[in-house]
Amino acid sequence: MREAVHMGYPRSQLIDPTVSGTYHCVSRCVRRAFLCGDDALSGRNFDHRKQWIEDRLLFLAEVFSASVLAYAVMSNHVHVVVHMAPEAVDRWSDTEVAERWVRLCPVKVGGDIDPELCRRKAAALAGNEERIRELRLRLGSLSWFMRCLAEWIAREANQEDGCTGRFWEGRYKCQVLLDDQAVLACMTYVDLNPVRAGVAADLRSSHHTSIQRKLQTQSADAIDQPIAAVAGPTMAGFLPISGREYIELVDWAGRQLRPDKRGAISELAPPALRRFGDESKWLGQVRGIEHRYWRAVGTVDVLLQTAKAIGQRWLKGGRMPVVD
């Protein structure tokens, strides 16, 4: 059977910028070059750019109405699982909206941020009703969140290289995560990227990932609390699983996806996985995040319901045989 052409419907049919949603976004370097790793032509290493991306991502979560749930910064691409809550921006005062925007776009003099000019800029913005209305939309927008990540990194890298031109390929790839099972599978897929790629032996050595950050920063008390976002609004309890249960689940999943890593932890699936259905189907979902699905990830039933809602017969990952 021929594969359906993926350009059948626009991204906007699945993403409503005025409604909260959780998304998996992937940005790749031009020509998939290792612009954040080893440059084979010059022999230079650019791993320090991974820290730029990680720091920028965490900063943006403080400015936007965005909760970063998982991320992995690789040598030629970056994965982000983020929950956008545009409704929350409506509850911010005009002053808060203005101050957040000035943090994102500060006034600089001689390359340094000028606090007094920033204060004046924020005051002027707060008094401009039309501009504030526009900035509210931007601060709750996934597109602006990803734009402010990509453009800043590109400028910094081009300045370092003394060149101009594109750093990232076209638009970022985006998948809507439709249910808890999809969110958990996608977070696991993202956190396991370095292990699956063979650049990290285990979770603790998976540099520039949310799972490593959890292992390094969570206290013994916090790790047994309901799982929370890595950055931005905490969203504590957004999944029915604790921080410790999540780490155990990711470790177990990594051993199933890479049989050479079996060993210390029991082969039995962690009890937390029972809350999300059949373990083999869930592992299949983890494996297939980028090739089994296209613009949406979810159970078959949810994908079919979503397809119907946007006037499609099916969405990739949820296709069922059609009987005429």
PDB file of C-alpha atoms in Angstrom:
ATOM      1  CA  MET A   1       0.000   0.000   0.000  1.00  0.00           C
ATOM      2  CA  ARG A   2       1.354   3.431  -0.907  1.00  0.00           C
ATOM      3  CA  GLU A   3       2.286   5.769   1.909  1.00  0.00           C
ATOM      4  CA  ALA A   4       0.146   8.882   2.143  1.00  0.00           C
ATOM      5  CA  VAL A   5       1.840  12.159   1.303  1.00  0.00           C
ATOM      6  CA  HIS A   6       2.627  13.974   4.549  1.00  0.00           C
ATOM      7  CA  MET A   7       1.710  17.425   3.254  1.00  0.00           C
ATOM      8  CA  GLY A   8      -2.019  16.678   3.451  1.00  0.00           C
ATOM      9  CA  TYR A   9      -2.827  19.282   6.111  1.00  0.00           C
ATOM     10  CA  PRO A  10      -1.100  22.277   7.712  1.00  0.00           C
ATOM     11  CA  ARG A  11       0.398  22.340  11.197  1.00  0.00           C
ATOM     12  CA  SER A  12      -2.141  24.974  12.209  1.00  0.00           C
ATOM     13  CA  GLN A  13      -4.934  22.373  12.065  1.00  0.00           C
ATOM     14  CA  LEU A  14      -3.429  20.621  15.090  1.00  0.00           C
ATOM     15  CA  ILE A  15      -1.949  23.574  16.974  1.00  0.00           C
ATOM     16  CA  ASP A  16      -4.308  26.195  18.382  1.00  0.00           C
ATOM     17  CA  PRO A  17      -2.094  29.074  19.638  1.00  0.00           C
ATOM     18  CA  THR A  18      -4.783  30.141  22.125  1.00  0.00           C
ATOM     19  CA  VAL A  19      -5.092  26.756  23.883  1.00  0.00           C
ATOM     20  CA  SER A  20      -2.632  24.911  26.130  1.00  0.00           C
ATOM     21  CA  GLY A  21      -0.828  21.977  24.566  1.00  0.00           C
ATOM     22  CA  THR A  22       2.231  19.762  24.873  1.00  0.00           C
ATOM     23  CA  TYR A  23       4.627  19.432  21.949  1.00  0.00           C
ATOM     24  CA  HIS A  24       7.757  17.624  20.810  1.00  0.00           C
ATOM     25  CA  CYS A  25       9.952  19.936  18.740  1.00  0.00           C
ATOM     26  CA  VAL A  26      13.119  19.066  16.824  1.00  0.00           C
ATOM     27  CA  SER A  27      15.504  21.568  15.228  1.00  0.00           C
ATOM     28  CA  ARG A  28      18.342  20.278  13.053  1.00  0.00           C
ATOM     29  CA  CYS A  29      21.516  22.036  11.959  1.00  0.00           C
ATOM     30  CA  VAL A  30      21.878  22.850   8.268  1.00  0.00           C
ATOM     31  CA  ARG A  31      22.841  19.802   6.230  1.00  0.00           C
ATOM     32  CA  ARG A  32      22.747  17.992   9.599  1.00  0.00           C
ATOM     33  CA  ALA A  33      26.335  19.166  10.076  1.00  0.00           C
ATOM     34  CA  PHE A  34      27.923  18.747  13.490  1.00  0.00           C
ATOM     35  CA  LEU A  35      27.779  22.458  14.280  1.00  0.00           C
ATOM     36  CA  CYS A  36      27.619  21.676  18.013  1.00  0.00           C
ATOM     37  CA  GLY A  37      30.193  18.871  17.926  1.00  0.00           C
ATOM     38  CA  ASP A  38      33.406  18.012  16.056  1.00  0.00           C
ATOM     39  CA  ASP A  39      33.992  19.811  12.753  1.00  0.00           C
ATOM     40  CA  ALA A  40      35.713  17.265  10.517  1.00  0.00           C
ATOM     41  CA  LEU A  41      36.984  19.972   8.153  1.00  0.00           C
ATOM     42  CA  SER A  42      38.628  22.307  10.662  1.00  0.00           C
ATOM     43  CA  GLY A  43      39.255  19.818  13.449  1.00  0.00           C
ATOM     44  CA  ARG A  44      37.654  22.220  15.919  1.00  0.00           C
ATOM     45  CA  ASN A  45      35.263  21.089  18.616  1.00  0.00           C
ATOM     46  CA  PHE A  46      32.075  23.046  19.294  1.00  0.00           C
ATOM     47  CA  ASP A  47      30.623  21.096  22.203  1.00  0.00           C
ATOM     48  CA  HIS A  48      30.457  24.340  24.204  1.00  0.00           C
ATOM     49  CA  ARG A  49      27.532  25.367  21.985  1.00  0.00           C
ATOM     50  CA  LYS A  50      25.466  22.592  23.549  1.00  0.00           C
ATOM     51  CA  GLN A  51      25.699  24.468  26.836  1.00  0.00           C
ATOM     52  CA  TRP A  52      24.601  27.649  25.047  1.00  0.00           C
ATOM     53  CA  ILE A  53      21.487  25.864  23.819  1.00  0.00           C
ATOM     54  CA  GLU A  54      20.734  24.294  27.193  1.00  0.00           C
ATOM     55  CA  ASP A  55      21.159  27.600  29.034  1.00  0.00           C
ATOM     56  CA  ARG A  56      19.050  29.473  26.489  1.00  0.00           C
ATOM     57  CA  LEU A  57      16.298  26.878  26.691  1.00  0.00           C
ATOM     58  CA  LEU A  58      16.119  27.142  30.482  1.00  0.00           C
ATOM     59  CA  PHE A  59      16.157  30.943  30.274  1.00  0.00           C
ATOM     60  CA  LEU A  60      13.288  31.054  27.768  1.00  0.00           C
ATOM     61  CA  ALA A  61      11.170  28.884  30.073  1.00  0.00           C
ATOM     62  CA  GLU A  62      11.479  31.656  32.684  1.00  0.00           C
ATOM     63  CA  VAL A  63      10.269  34.297  30.228  1.00  0.00           C
ATOM     64  CA  PHE A  64       7.554  32.524  28.225  1.00  0.00           C
ATOM     65  CA  SER A  65       4.505  30.709  29.556  1.00  0.00           C
ATOM     66  CA  ALA A  66       6.356  27.485  28.799  1.00  0.00           C
ATOM     67  CA  SER A  67       7.140  24.422  30.897  1.00  0.00           C
ATOM     68  CA  VAL A  68      10.094  22.432  29.564  1.00  0.00           C
ATOM     69  CA  LEU A  69       9.370  18.767  30.316  1.00  0.00           C
ATOM     70  CA  ALA A  70      12.351  17.166  28.570  1.00  0.00           C
ATOM     71  CA  TYR A  71      15.226  18.079  26.270  1.00  0.00           C
ATOM     72  CA  ALA A  72      18.334  16.638  24.652  1.00  0.00           C
ATOM     73  CA  VAL A  73      20.994  18.720  22.944  1.00  0.00           C
ATOM     74  CA  MET A  74      22.891  16.646  20.382  1.00  0.00           C
ATOM     75  CA  SER A  75      25.764  17.549  18.055  1.00  0.00           C
ATOM     76  CA  ASN A  76      23.546  18.280  15.052  1.00  0.00           C
ATOM     77  CA  HIS A  77      20.040  18.657  16.472  1.00  0.00           C
ATOM     78  CA  VAL A  78      18.046  19.465  19.584  1.00  0.00           C
ATOM     79  CA  HIS A  79      14.886  17.863  21.017  1.00  0.00           C
ATOM     80  CA  VAL A  80      12.466  19.732  23.296  1.00  0.00           C
ATOM     81  CA  VAL A  81       9.250  18.535  24.937  1.00  0.00           C
ATOM     82  CA  VAL A  82       7.422  21.666  26.050  1.00  0.00           C
ATOM     83  CA  HIS A  83       4.001  22.532  27.419  1.00  0.00           C
ATOM     84  CA  MET A  84       2.711  25.926  26.303  1.00  0.00           C
ATOM     85  CA  ALA A  85      -0.011  27.608  28.371  1.00  0.00           C
ATOM     86  CA  PRO A  86      -1.122  30.775  26.530  1.00  0.00           C
ATOM     87  CA  GLU A  87      -4.097  31.176  28.870  1.00  0.00           C
ATOM     88  CA  ALA A  88      -1.689  31.872  31.743  1.00  0.00           C
ATOM     89  CA  VAL A  89      -0.328  34.951  29.959  1.00  0.00           C
ATOM     90  CA  ASP A  90      -3.777  36.551  30.184  1.00  0.00           C
ATOM     91  CA  ARG A  91      -3.424  36.541  33.974  1.00  0.00           C
ATOM     92  CA  TRP A  92      -0.160  38.504  33.893  1.00  0.00           C
ATOM     93  CA  SER A  93      -0.336  42.247  34.499  1.00  0.00           C
ATOM     94  CA  ASP A  94       0.728  44.622  31.727  1.00  0.00           C
ATOM     95  CA  THR A  95       3.832  45.414  33.772  1.00  0.00           C
ATOM     96  CA  GLU A  96       4.811  41.740  34.034  1.00  0.00           C
ATOM     97  CA  VAL A  97       4.332  41.220  30.307  1.00  0.00           C
ATOM     98  CA  ALA A  98       6.534  44.242  29.588  1.00  0.00           C
ATOM     99  CA  GLU A  99       9.245  43.192  32.044  1.00  0.00           C
ATOM    100  CA  ARG A 100       9.361  39.654  30.658  1.00  0.00           C
ATOM    101  CA  TRP A 101       9.715  40.976  27.112  1.00  0.00           C
ATOM    102  CA  VAL A 102      12.523  43.323  28.150  1.00  0.00           C
ATOM    103  CA  ARG A 103      14.348  40.378  29.726  1.00  0.00           C
ATOM    104  CA  LEU A 104      14.127  38.724  26.309  1.00  0.00           C
ATOM    105  CA  CYS A 105      15.069  41.880  24.365  1.00  0.00           C
ATOM    106  CA  PRO A 106      17.076  44.079  26.750  1.00  0.00           C
ATOM    107  CA  VAL A 107      18.538  47.471  25.914  1.00  0.00           C
ATOM    108  CA  LYS A 108      22.320  47.282  25.536  1.00  0.00           C
ATOM    109  CA  VAL A 109      24.961  49.982  25.505  1.00  0.00           C
ATOM    110  CA  GLY A 110      28.387  48.975  24.277  1.00  0.00           C
ATOM    111  CA  GLY A 111      27.365  45.330  24.388  1.00  0.00           C
ATOM    112  CA  ASP A 112      26.273  45.454  28.050  1.00  0.00           C
ATOM    113  CA  ILE A 113      22.716  45.507  29.379  1.00  0.00           C
ATOM    114  CA  ASP A 114      21.741  48.940  30.716  1.00  0.00           C
ATOM    115  CA  PRO A 115      19.354  48.418  33.701  1.00  0.00           C
ATOM    116  CA  GLU A 116      18.005  51.975  33.645  1.00  0.00           C
ATOM    117  CA  LEU A 117      17.224  51.939  29.932  1.00  0.00           C
ATOM    118  CA  CYS A 118      15.601  48.526  30.365  1.00  0.00           C
ATOM    119  CA  ARG A 119      13.409  49.928  33.122  1.00  0.00           C
ATOM    120  CA  ARG A 120      12.350  52.816  30.882  1.00  0.00           C
ATOM    121  CA  LYS A 121      11.640  50.479  27.980  1.00  0.00           C
ATOM    122  CA  ALA A 122       9.474  48.257  30.199  1.00  0.00           C
ATOM    123  CA  ALA A 123       7.539  51.298  31.501  1.00  0.00           C
ATOM    124  CA  ALA A 124       6.918  52.531  27.951  1.00  0.00           C
ATOM    125  CA  LEU A 125       5.749  49.100  26.806  1.00  0.00           C
ATOM    126  CA  ALA A 126       3.408  48.706  29.793  1.00  0.00           C
ATOM    127  CA  GLY A 127       1.643  51.898  28.767  1.00  0.00           C
ATOM    128  CA  ASN A 128       1.126  50.776  25.175  1.00  0.00           C
ATOM    129  CA  GLU A 129      -2.070  48.723  25.158  1.00  0.00           C
ATOM    130  CA  GLU A 130      -1.797  47.579  21.537  1.00  0.00           C
ATOM    131  CA  ARG A 131       1.846  46.511  21.922  1.00  0.00           C
ATOM    132  CA  ILE A 132       1.093  44.642  25.156  1.00  0.00           C
ATOM    133  CA  ARG A 133      -1.701  42.747  23.409  1.00  0.00           C
ATOM    134  CA  GLU A 134       0.800  41.644  20.753  1.00  0.00           C
ATOM    135  CA  LEU A 135       3.424  40.650  23.316  1.00  0.00           C
ATOM    136  CA  ARG A 136       0.892  38.536  25.253  1.00  0.00           C
ATOM    137  CA  LEU A 137       0.345  36.479  22.114  1.00  0.00           C
ATOM    138  CA  ARG A 138       4.070  36.075  21.584  1.00  0.00           C
ATOM    139  CA  LEU A 139       4.841  35.025  25.165  1.00  0.00           C
ATOM    140  CA  GLY A 140       2.334  32.181  24.931  1.00  0.00           C
ATOM    141  CA  SER A 141       3.368  31.118  21.423  1.00  0.00           C
ATOM    142  CA  LEU A 142       5.272  27.925  20.622  1.00  0.00           C
ATOM    143  CA  SER A 143       6.526  29.445  17.364  1.00  0.00           C
ATOM    144  CA  TRP A 144       7.999  32.445  19.162  1.00  0.00           C
ATOM    145  CA  PHE A 145       9.515  30.214  21.853  1.00  0.00           C
ATOM    146  CA  MET A 146      11.339  28.136  19.216  1.00  0.00           C
ATOM    147  CA  ARG A 147      12.218  31.227  17.186  1.00  0.00           C
ATOM    148  CA  CYS A 148      13.855  32.883  20.197  1.00  0.00           C
ATOM    149  CA  LEU A 149      15.853  29.713  20.804  1.00  0.00           C
ATOM    150  CA  ALA A 150      17.018  29.227  17.209  1.00  0.00           C
ATOM    151  CA  GLU A 151      17.769  32.824  16.232  1.00  0.00           C
ATOM    152  CA  TRP A 152      19.831  33.611  19.332  1.00  0.00           C
ATOM    153  CA  ILE A 153      21.970  30.471  18.939  1.00  0.00           C
ATOM    154  CA  ALA A 154      22.476  31.173  15.228  1.00  0.00           C
ATOM    155  CA  ARG A 155      23.655  34.730  15.934  1.00  0.00           C
ATOM    156  CA  GLU A 156      26.073  33.595  18.639  1.00  0.00           C
ATOM    157  CA  ALA A 157      27.503  30.810  16.462  1.00  0.00           C
ATOM    158  CA  ASN A 158      27.849  33.045  13.399  1.00  0.00           C
ATOM    159  CA  GLN A 159      29.601  35.685  15.471  1.00  0.00           C
ATOM    160  CA  GLU A 160      31.990  33.056  16.809  1.00  0.00           C
ATOM    161  CA  ASP A 161      32.685  31.758  13.292  1.00  0.00           C
ATOM    162  CA  GLY A 162      32.904  35.226  11.777  1.00  0.00           C
ATOM    163  CA  CYS A 163      30.346  34.360   9.119  1.00  0.00           C
ATOM    164  CA  THR A 164      26.717  34.762   8.136  1.00  0.00           C
ATOM    165  CA  GLY A 165      24.112  32.307   6.933  1.00  0.00           C
ATOM    166  CA  ARG A 166      21.714  29.698   8.224  1.00  0.00           C
ATOM    167  CA  PHE A 167      22.528  27.595  11.266  1.00  0.00           C
ATOM    168  CA  TRP A 168      19.260  25.602  11.441  1.00  0.00           C
ATOM    169  CA  GLU A 169      17.325  23.817   8.721  1.00  0.00           C
ATOM    170  CA  GLY A 170      14.068  25.581   7.785  1.00  0.00           C
ATOM    171  CA  ARG A 171      11.232  25.255  10.287  1.00  0.00           C
ATOM    172  CA  TYR A 172      11.483  23.044  13.315  1.00  0.00           C
ATOM    173  CA  LYS A 173       9.610  19.745  13.250  1.00  0.00           C
ATOM    174  CA  CYS A 174       6.674  19.658  15.668  1.00  0.00           C
ATOM    175  CA  GLN A 175       4.473  16.859  17.027  1.00  0.00           C
ATOM    176  CA  VAL A 176       1.426  17.382  19.226  1.00  0.00           C
ATOM    177  CA  LEU A 177       1.362  14.988  22.188  1.00  0.00           C
ATOM    178  CA  LEU A 178      -2.289  14.071  22.639  1.00  0.00           C
ATOM    179  CA  ASP A 179      -2.379  12.055  25.879  1.00  0.00           C
ATOM    180  CA  ASP A 180      -0.344  11.145  28.968  1.00  0.00           C
ATOM    181  CA  GLN A 181       1.006   7.977  27.374  1.00  0.00           C
ATOM    182  CA  ALA A 182       2.330   9.985  24.426  1.00  0.00           C
ATOM    183  CA  VAL A 183       3.924  12.592  26.715  1.00  0.00           C
ATOM    184  CA  LEU A 184       5.674   9.893  28.756  1.00  0.00           C
ATOM    185  CA  ALA A 185       6.843   8.012  25.651  1.00  0.00           C
ATOM    186  CA  CYS A 186       8.164  11.164  24.023  1.00  0.00           C
ATOM    187  CA  MET A 187       9.966  12.375  27.150  1.00  0.00           C
ATOM    188  CA  THR A 188      11.592   8.937  27.432  1.00  0.00           C
ATOM    189  CA  TYR A 189      12.568   8.972  23.753  1.00  0.00           C
ATOM    190  CA  VAL A 190      14.171  12.403  24.137  1.00  0.00           C
ATOM    191  CA  ASP A 191      16.039  11.567  27.347  1.00  0.00           C
ATOM    192  CA  LEU A 192      17.405   8.364  25.784  1.00  0.00           C
ATOM    193  CA  ASN A 193      18.743  10.082  22.660  1.00  0.00           C
ATOM    194  CA  PRO A 194      22.439  10.077  23.673  1.00  0.00           C
ATOM    195  CA  VAL A 195      22.258   6.461  24.894  1.00  0.00           C
ATOM    196  CA  ARG A 196      20.510   5.260  21.740  1.00  0.00           C
ATOM    197  CA  ALA A 197      23.013   7.177  19.600  1.00  0.00           C
ATOM    198  CA  GLY A 198      25.897   5.503  21.414  1.00  0.00           C
ATOM    199  CA  VAL A 199      27.447   8.779  22.622  1.00  0.00           C
ATOM    200  CA  ALA A 200      26.606   8.084  26.290  1.00  0.00           C
ATOM    201  CA  ALA A 201      26.922   4.862  28.251  1.00  0.00           C
ATOM    202  CA  ASP A 202      24.164   5.632  30.747  1.00  0.00           C
ATOM    203  CA  LEU A 203      21.794   8.335  31.955  1.00  0.00           C
ATOM    204  CA  ARG A 204      24.323  10.054  34.217  1.00  0.00           C
ATOM    205  CA  SER A 205      26.745  10.528  31.322  1.00  0.00           C
ATOM    206  CA  SER A 206      24.006  11.788  28.975  1.00  0.00           C
ATOM    207  CA  HIS A 207      25.248  15.363  28.915  1.00  0.00           C
ATOM    208  CA  HIS A 208      22.917  18.258  28.114  1.00  0.00           C
ATOM    209  CA  THR A 209      19.743  16.285  28.695  1.00  0.00           C
ATOM    210  CA  SER A 210      16.860  16.785  31.098  1.00  0.00           C
ATOM    211  CA  ILE A 211      17.403  13.335  32.631  1.00  0.00           C
ATOM    212  CA  GLN A 212      20.972  14.223  33.596  1.00  0.00           C
ATOM    213  CA  ARG A 213      19.751  17.516  35.024  1.00  0.00           C
ATOM    214  CA  LYS A 214      17.173  15.666  37.135  1.00  0.00           C
ATOM    215  CA  LEU A 215      19.839  13.284  38.441  1.00  0.00           C
ATOM    216  CA  GLN A 216      22.197  16.150  39.296  1.00  0.00           C
ATOM    217  CA  THR A 217      19.805  18.675  40.806  1.00  0.00           C
ATOM    218  CA  GLN A 218      16.885  16.850  42.433  1.00  0.00           C
ATOM    219  CA  SER A 219      17.130  16.364  46.172  1.00  0.00           C
ATOM    220  CA  ALA A 220      16.304  13.048  47.829  1.00  0.00           C
ATOM    221  CA  ASP A 221      12.972  14.479  48.990  1.00  0.00           C
ATOM    222  CA  ALA A 222      12.031  16.082  45.670  1.00  0.00           C
ATOM    223  CA  ILE A 223      12.756  12.981  43.616  1.00  0.00           C
ATOM    224  CA  ASP A 224       9.994  11.089  45.424  1.00  0.00           C
ATOM    225  CA  GLN A 225       7.475  13.864  44.763  1.00  0.00           C
ATOM    226  CA  PRO A 226       5.203  13.940  41.683  1.00  0.00           C
ATOM    227  CA  ILE A 227       7.253  14.583  38.562  1.00  0.00           C
ATOM    228  CA  ALA A 228       7.589  18.266  37.703  1.00  0.00           C
ATOM    229  CA  ALA A 229       8.762  20.293  34.723  1.00  0.00           C
ATOM    230  CA  VAL A 230      12.511  20.812  34.343  1.00  0.00           C
ATOM    231  CA  ALA A 231      12.103  24.558  33.848  1.00  0.00           C
ATOM    232  CA  GLY A 232       9.316  27.124  33.754  1.00  0.00           C
ATOM    233  CA  PRO A 233       6.025  26.643  35.650  1.00  0.00           C
ATOM    234  CA  THR A 234       6.580  23.410  37.582  1.00  0.00           C
ATOM    235  CA  MET A 235       3.359  21.626  36.545  1.00  0.00           C
ATOM    236  CA  ALA A 236       3.992  19.232  39.437  1.00  0.00           C
ATOM    237  CA  GLY A 237       2.028  16.030  38.894  1.00  0.00           C
ATOM    238  CA  PHE A 238       1.418  16.530  35.171  1.00  0.00           C
ATOM    239  CA  LEU A 239       1.880  12.747  34.894  1.00  0.00           C
ATOM    240  CA  PRO A 240       0.765  10.134  37.474  1.00  0.00           C
ATOM    241  CA  ILE A 241       4.362   9.244  38.291  1.00  0.00           C
ATOM    242  CA  SER A 242       7.081  10.463  40.675  1.00  0.00           C
ATOM    243  CA  GLY A 243      10.490  11.771  39.690  1.00  0.00           C
ATOM    244  CA  ARG A 244      12.131   8.561  40.910  1.00  0.00           C
ATOM    245  CA  GLU A 245       9.642   6.369  39.042  1.00  0.00           C
ATOM    246  CA  TYR A 246      10.316   8.311  35.863  1.00  0.00           C
ATOM    247  CA  ILE A 247      14.093   7.877  36.142  1.00  0.00           C
ATOM    248  CA  GLU A 248      13.675   4.143  36.789  1.00  0.00           C
ATOM    249  CA  LEU A 249      11.338   3.857  33.815  1.00  0.00           C
ATOM    250  CA  VAL A 250      13.735   5.656  31.453  1.00  0.00           C
ATOM    251  CA  ASP A 251      16.626   3.479  32.646  1.00  0.00           C
ATOM    252  CA  TRP A 252      14.563   0.322  32.094  1.00  0.00           C
ATOM    253  CA  ALA A 253      13.385   1.472  28.666  1.00  0.00           C
ATOM    254  CA  GLY A 254      16.973   2.170  27.643  1.00  0.00           C
ATOM    255  CA  ARG A 255      17.937  -1.394  28.514  1.00  0.00           C
ATOM    256  CA  GLN A 256      15.112  -2.768  26.392  1.00  0.00           C
ATOM    257  CA  LEU A 257      15.986  -0.559  23.439  1.00  0.00           C
ATOM    258  CA  ARG A 258      19.703  -1.377  23.771  1.00  0.00           C
ATOM    259  CA  PRO A 259      20.030  -5.035  24.805  1.00  0.00           C
ATOM    260  CA  ASP A 260      23.786  -4.627  25.408  1.00  0.00           C
ATOM    261  CA  LYS A 261      22.915  -2.474  28.426  1.00  0.00           C
ATOM    262  CA  ARG A 262      21.003  -5.147  30.329  1.00  0.00           C
ATOM    263  CA  GLY A 263      22.241  -5.957  33.792  1.00  0.00           C
ATOM    264  CA  ALA A 264      21.904  -4.286  37.157  1.00  0.00           C
ATOM    265  CA  ILE A 265      18.217  -3.403  37.017  1.00  0.00           C
ATOM    266  CA  SER A 266      15.554  -6.107  36.885  1.00  0.00           C
ATOM    267  CA  GLU A 267      14.157  -6.946  33.472  1.00  0.00           C
ATOM    268  CA  LEU A 268      10.661  -6.655  34.921  1.00  0.00           C
ATOM    269  CA  ALA A 269       8.927  -3.484  33.820  1.00  0.00           C
ATOM    270  CA  PRO A 270       8.695  -0.804  36.542  1.00  0.00           C
ATOM    271  CA  PRO A 271       5.301  -0.857  38.290  1.00  0.00           C
ATOM    272  CA  ALA A 272       4.614   2.735  37.172  1.00  0.00           C
ATOM    273  CA  LEU A 273       4.350   1.550  33.566  1.00  0.00           C
ATOM    274  CA  ARG A 274       1.177  -0.396  34.403  1.00  0.00           C
ATOM    275  CA  ARG A 275      -0.630   2.941  34.644  1.00  0.00           C
ATOM    276  CA  PHE A 276       0.043   3.527  30.963  1.00  0.00           C
ATOM    277  CA  GLY A 277      -1.112   0.256  29.432  1.00  0.00           C
ATOM    278  CA  ASP A 278       0.700  -2.602  27.731  1.00  0.00           C
ATOM    279  CA  GLU A 279       4.493  -2.359  28.119  1.00  0.00           C
ATOM    280  CA  SER A 280       5.315  -3.717  24.649  1.00  0.00           C
ATOM    281  CA  LYS A 281       2.954  -1.229  22.961  1.00  0.00           C
ATOM    282  CA  TRP A 282       4.401   1.614  24.992  1.00  0.00           C
ATOM    283  CA  LEU A 283       7.964   0.620  24.085  1.00  0.00           C
ATOM    284  CA  GLY A 284       6.877   0.492  20.453  1.00  0.00           C
ATOM    285  CA  GLN A 285       5.573   4.019  20.848  1.00  0.00           C
ATOM    286  CA  VAL A 286       8.916   5.143  22.305  1.00  0.00           C
ATOM    287  CA  ARG A 287      10.817   3.555  19.411  1.00  0.00           C
ATOM    288  CA  GLY A 288       8.543   5.085  16.795  1.00  0.00           C
ATOM    289  CA  ILE A 289       8.257   8.695  17.960  1.00  0.00           C
ATOM    290  CA  GLU A 290       9.978  10.124  14.880  1.00  0.00           C
ATOM    291  CA  HIS A 291       9.245   7.532  12.192  1.00  0.00           C
ATOM    292  CA  ARG A 292       5.945   5.930  13.157  1.00  0.00           C
ATOM    293  CA  TYR A 293       4.192   9.236  13.866  1.00  0.00           C
ATOM    294  CA  TRP A 294       4.168  12.519  12.035  1.00  0.00           C
ATOM    295  CA  ARG A 295       2.460  15.599  13.472  1.00  0.00           C
ATOM    296  CA  ALA A 296       0.649  13.963  16.382  1.00  0.00           C
ATOM    297  CA  VAL A 297       1.440  11.204  18.890  1.00  0.00           C
ATOM    298  CA  GLY A 298      -1.172   9.285  20.860  1.00  0.00           C
ATOM    299  CA  THR A 299      -3.061   6.041  21.176  1.00  0.00           C
ATOM    300  CA  VAL A 300      -4.883   4.766  18.097  1.00  0.00           C
ATOM    301  CA  ASP A 301      -8.264   5.861  19.449  1.00  0.00           C
ATOM    302  CA  VAL A 302      -7.069   9.386  20.254  1.00  0.00           C
ATOM    303  CA  LEU A 303      -5.360   9.748  16.872  1.00  0.00           C
ATOM    304  CA  LEU A 304      -8.527   8.663  15.067  1.00  0.00           C
ATOM    305  CA  GLN A 305     -10.643  11.084  17.106  1.00  0.00           C
ATOM    306  CA  THR A 306      -8.218  13.905  16.336  1.00  0.00           C
ATOM    307  CA  ALA A 307      -8.162  13.006  12.642  1.00  0.00           C
ATOM    308  CA  LYS A 308     -11.947  13.140  12.521  1.00  0.00           C
ATOM    309  CA  ALA A 309     -11.959  16.520  14.274  1.00  0.00           C
ATOM    310  CA  ILE A 310      -9.731  18.066  11.588  1.00  0.00           C
ATOM    311  CA  GLY A 311     -11.500  16.380   8.689  1.00  0.00           C
ATOM    312  CA  GLN A 312      -8.916  13.663   7.996  1.00  0.00           C
ATOM    313  CA  ARG A 313      -9.490   9.916   7.683  1.00  0.00           C
ATOM    314  CA  TRP A 314      -6.402   9.104   9.734  1.00  0.00           C
ATOM    315  CA  LEU A 315      -3.161  10.463  11.189  1.00  0.00           C
ATOM    316  CA  LYS A 316       0.141   8.662  10.776  1.00  0.00           C
ATOM    317  CA  GLY A 317       0.556   6.224  13.665  1.00  0.00           C
ATOM    318  CA  GLY A 318      -3.176   5.650  14.028  1.00  0.00           C
ATOM    319  CA  ARG A 319      -4.129   4.233  10.673  1.00  0.00           C
ATOM    320  CA  MET A 320      -6.632   1.411  10.749  1.00  0.00           C
ATOM    321  CA  PRO A 321      -7.682  -0.768   7.817  1.00  0.00           C
ATOM    322  CA  VAL A 322     -10.583   0.813   5.937  1.00  0.00           C
ATOM    323  CA  VAL A 323     -13.400  -1.521   4.990  1.00  0.00           C
ATOM    324  CA  ASP A 324     -15.618  -0.201   2.189  1.00  0.00           C
TER     325      ASP A 324
END
